[in-house]
Amino acid sequence: MWKESNWACWRVVAKLDPDKHIDKDTMLRVAGAGFDAIMVGGTQGITREKTLNLLGQIRQSGYQGPVVQEVTIAAVIAQGSVQAYFLPLVLNAGNILWLSGLHHQAIKRYGDRIPWDITVAQGYVICNSHSAAGRLTGTGPVSVKDVLAYCDLAENMLGLPLLYLEYSGVFGDPALVETVARHRKKIHLFYGGGINSADRARIMAALVDTIVVGNVIYENPASVEGIVNAARYL
Ligand code: 1GP
């Protein structure tokens, strides 16, 4: 049973991309590695069929923890197959579609069917403008001052429950992450990007509430358990 507050206890989350092939052995490793949750979502080539396939693989792996969907396209919502939906609002998007436009369209269309009690809005700051997400949403480079201002916007103006510092594909700047972590009052901080070793996991997990691990699962599955343990036992 999903409790709205569950996600606030997560320390380390696996992000699986429906557009990437994951073999059975890797899926079993993920299932047994000790992740607090699996988040399903990606930027490119996401379809309903690929999403449901991946959710099926997760189920077959025997994974017992929460599985949530990060929704970037309303049309691929995996209704009934996940515990919660995470909706990114890209605060530094160059195109307003990714801040509120697509959300507005989706609410207009599906409003009466949206399960708000299992929906979590995430303030996203895309710090790697060269990533697929950065290019798609039209972000530019961000300074420490920019990110602090986005943090205030998310926390004090929009009242969002979580801020996601997204470096997707590259390891972020720990000094920037630490500055944001010290600056915020209570907004929950997710960090994602370039965590491909226990050392990197330890560095970022010491600064934020939750780290998100993506690419390394596909590139070096054998390292995943060590990464989870490093995040959990610093
Ligand atoms: C991507 O934040 C996640 O959305 C994780 O990033 O793939 O670089 O680990 P990586």
mmCIF file of N, CA, C and O and ligand atoms in Angstrom, residues 15 70 124 164 166-170 191-195 212-216, ligand 1:
data_model
loop_
_atom_site.group_PDB
_atom_site.id
_atom_site.type_symbol
_atom_site.label_atom_id
_atom_site.label_comp_id
_atom_site.label_asym_id
_atom_site.label_seq_id
_atom_site.Cartn_x
_atom_site.Cartn_y
_atom_site.Cartn_z
ATOM 1 N N LYS A 15 16.851 4.099 -11.453
ATOM 2 C CA LYS A 15 15.994 4.613 -12.527
ATOM 3 C C LYS A 15 16.190 3.738 -13.762
ATOM 4 O O LYS A 15 17.296 3.642 -14.301
ATOM 5 N N GLU A 70 7.991 7.794 -13.564
ATOM 6 C CA GLU A 70 8.244 9.215 -13.794
ATOM 7 C C GLU A 70 7.615 9.530 -15.149
ATOM 8 O O GLU A 70 8.059 9.038 -16.180
ATOM 9 N N TYR A 124 12.261 20.066 -11.083
ATOM 10 C CA TYR A 124 13.485 19.584 -11.722
ATOM 11 C C TYR A 124 14.381 20.758 -12.065
ATOM 12 O O TYR A 124 13.910 21.746 -12.633
ATOM 13 N N TYR A 164 14.763 18.066 -7.658
ATOM 14 C CA TYR A 164 15.610 17.037 -8.270
ATOM 15 C C TYR A 164 16.728 17.739 -9.034
ATOM 16 O O TYR A 164 16.465 18.423 -10.035
ATOM 17 N N GLU A 166 19.309 17.361 -11.507
ATOM 18 C CA GLU A 166 19.468 16.351 -12.556
ATOM 19 C C GLU A 166 20.693 16.648 -13.414
ATOM 20 O O GLU A 166 20.702 17.600 -14.197
ATOM 21 N N TYR A 167 21.728 15.826 -13.229
ATOM 22 C CA TYR A 167 22.941 15.965 -14.038
ATOM 23 C C TYR A 167 23.019 14.873 -15.107
ATOM 24 O O TYR A 167 24.030 14.791 -15.799
ATOM 25 N N SER A 168 22.010 14.063 -15.187
ATOM 26 C CA SER A 168 21.930 12.945 -16.120
ATOM 27 C C SER A 168 23.143 12.745 -17.032
ATOM 28 O O SER A 168 23.387 13.534 -17.940
ATOM 29 N N GLY A 169 23.884 11.671 -16.785
ATOM 30 C CA GLY A 169 25.004 11.332 -17.667
ATOM 31 C C GLY A 169 26.345 11.854 -17.200
ATOM 32 O O GLY A 169 27.383 11.341 -17.599
ATOM 33 N N VAL A 170 26.349 12.890 -16.367
ATOM 34 C CA VAL A 170 27.643 13.388 -15.855
ATOM 35 C C VAL A 170 27.554 13.525 -14.326
ATOM 36 O O VAL A 170 26.467 13.724 -13.771
ATOM 37 N N TYR A 191 19.224 13.765 -6.015
ATOM 38 C CA TYR A 191 20.350 14.029 -6.927
ATOM 39 C C TYR A 191 20.447 12.870 -7.904
ATOM 40 O O TYR A 191 20.397 11.698 -7.487
ATOM 41 N N GLY A 192 20.634 13.155 -9.184
ATOM 42 C CA GLY A 192 20.882 12.101 -10.166
ATOM 43 C C GLY A 192 21.913 12.545 -11.177
ATOM 44 O O GLY A 192 21.930 13.707 -11.594
ATOM 45 N N GLY A 193 22.798 11.616 -11.552
ATOM 46 C CA GLY A 193 23.763 11.911 -12.610
ATOM 47 C C GLY A 193 25.142 11.369 -12.320
ATOM 48 O O GLY A 193 25.761 11.740 -11.322
ATOM 49 N N GLY A 194 25.583 10.458 -13.188
ATOM 50 C CA GLY A 194 26.978 10.019 -13.173
ATOM 51 C C GLY A 194 27.405 9.205 -11.966
ATOM 52 O O GLY A 194 28.606 9.056 -11.727
ATOM 53 N N ILE A 195 26.478 8.682 -11.206
ATOM 54 C CA ILE A 195 26.890 7.859 -10.064
ATOM 55 C C ILE A 195 27.223 6.462 -10.602
ATOM 56 O O ILE A 195 26.342 5.674 -10.903
ATOM 57 N N VAL A 212 19.776 9.042 -7.187
ATOM 58 C CA VAL A 212 19.154 8.252 -8.247
ATOM 59 C C VAL A 212 20.270 7.709 -9.143
ATOM 60 O O VAL A 212 21.166 8.450 -9.550
ATOM 61 N N VAL A 213 20.184 6.413 -9.389
ATOM 62 C CA VAL A 213 21.237 5.722 -10.134
ATOM 63 C C VAL A 213 20.641 5.200 -11.439
ATOM 64 O O VAL A 213 19.634 4.489 -11.418
ATOM 65 N N GLY A 214 21.227 5.574 -12.560
ATOM 66 C CA GLY A 214 20.657 5.184 -13.846
ATOM 67 C C GLY A 214 21.603 4.388 -14.711
ATOM 68 O O GLY A 214 21.690 3.156 -14.619
ATOM 69 N N ASN A 215 22.394 5.086 -15.519
ATOM 70 C CA ASN A 215 23.229 4.451 -16.550
ATOM 71 C C ASN A 215 24.084 3.295 -16.072
ATOM 72 O O ASN A 215 24.253 2.302 -16.791
ATOM 73 N N VAL A 216 24.648 3.421 -14.874
ATOM 74 C CA VAL A 216 25.597 2.392 -14.427
ATOM 75 C C VAL A 216 24.931 1.007 -14.354
ATOM 76 O O VAL A 216 25.598 -0.021 -14.511
HETATM 77 C C1 1GP B 1 18.810 10.187 -14.875
HETATM 78 O O1 1GP B 1 19.202 11.149 -12.760
HETATM 79 C C2 1GP B 1 19.192 9.950 -13.453
HETATM 80 O O2 1GP B 1 17.530 10.717 -14.925
HETATM 81 C C3 1GP B 1 20.447 9.172 -13.283
HETATM 82 O O3 1GP B 1 21.514 9.674 -14.048
HETATM 83 O O4 1GP B 1 21.911 7.897 -15.709
HETATM 84 O O5 1GP B 1 23.738 9.509 -15.112
HETATM 85 O O6 1GP B 1 23.003 7.771 -13.482
HETATM 86 P P1 1GP B 1 22.607 8.661 -14.624
#
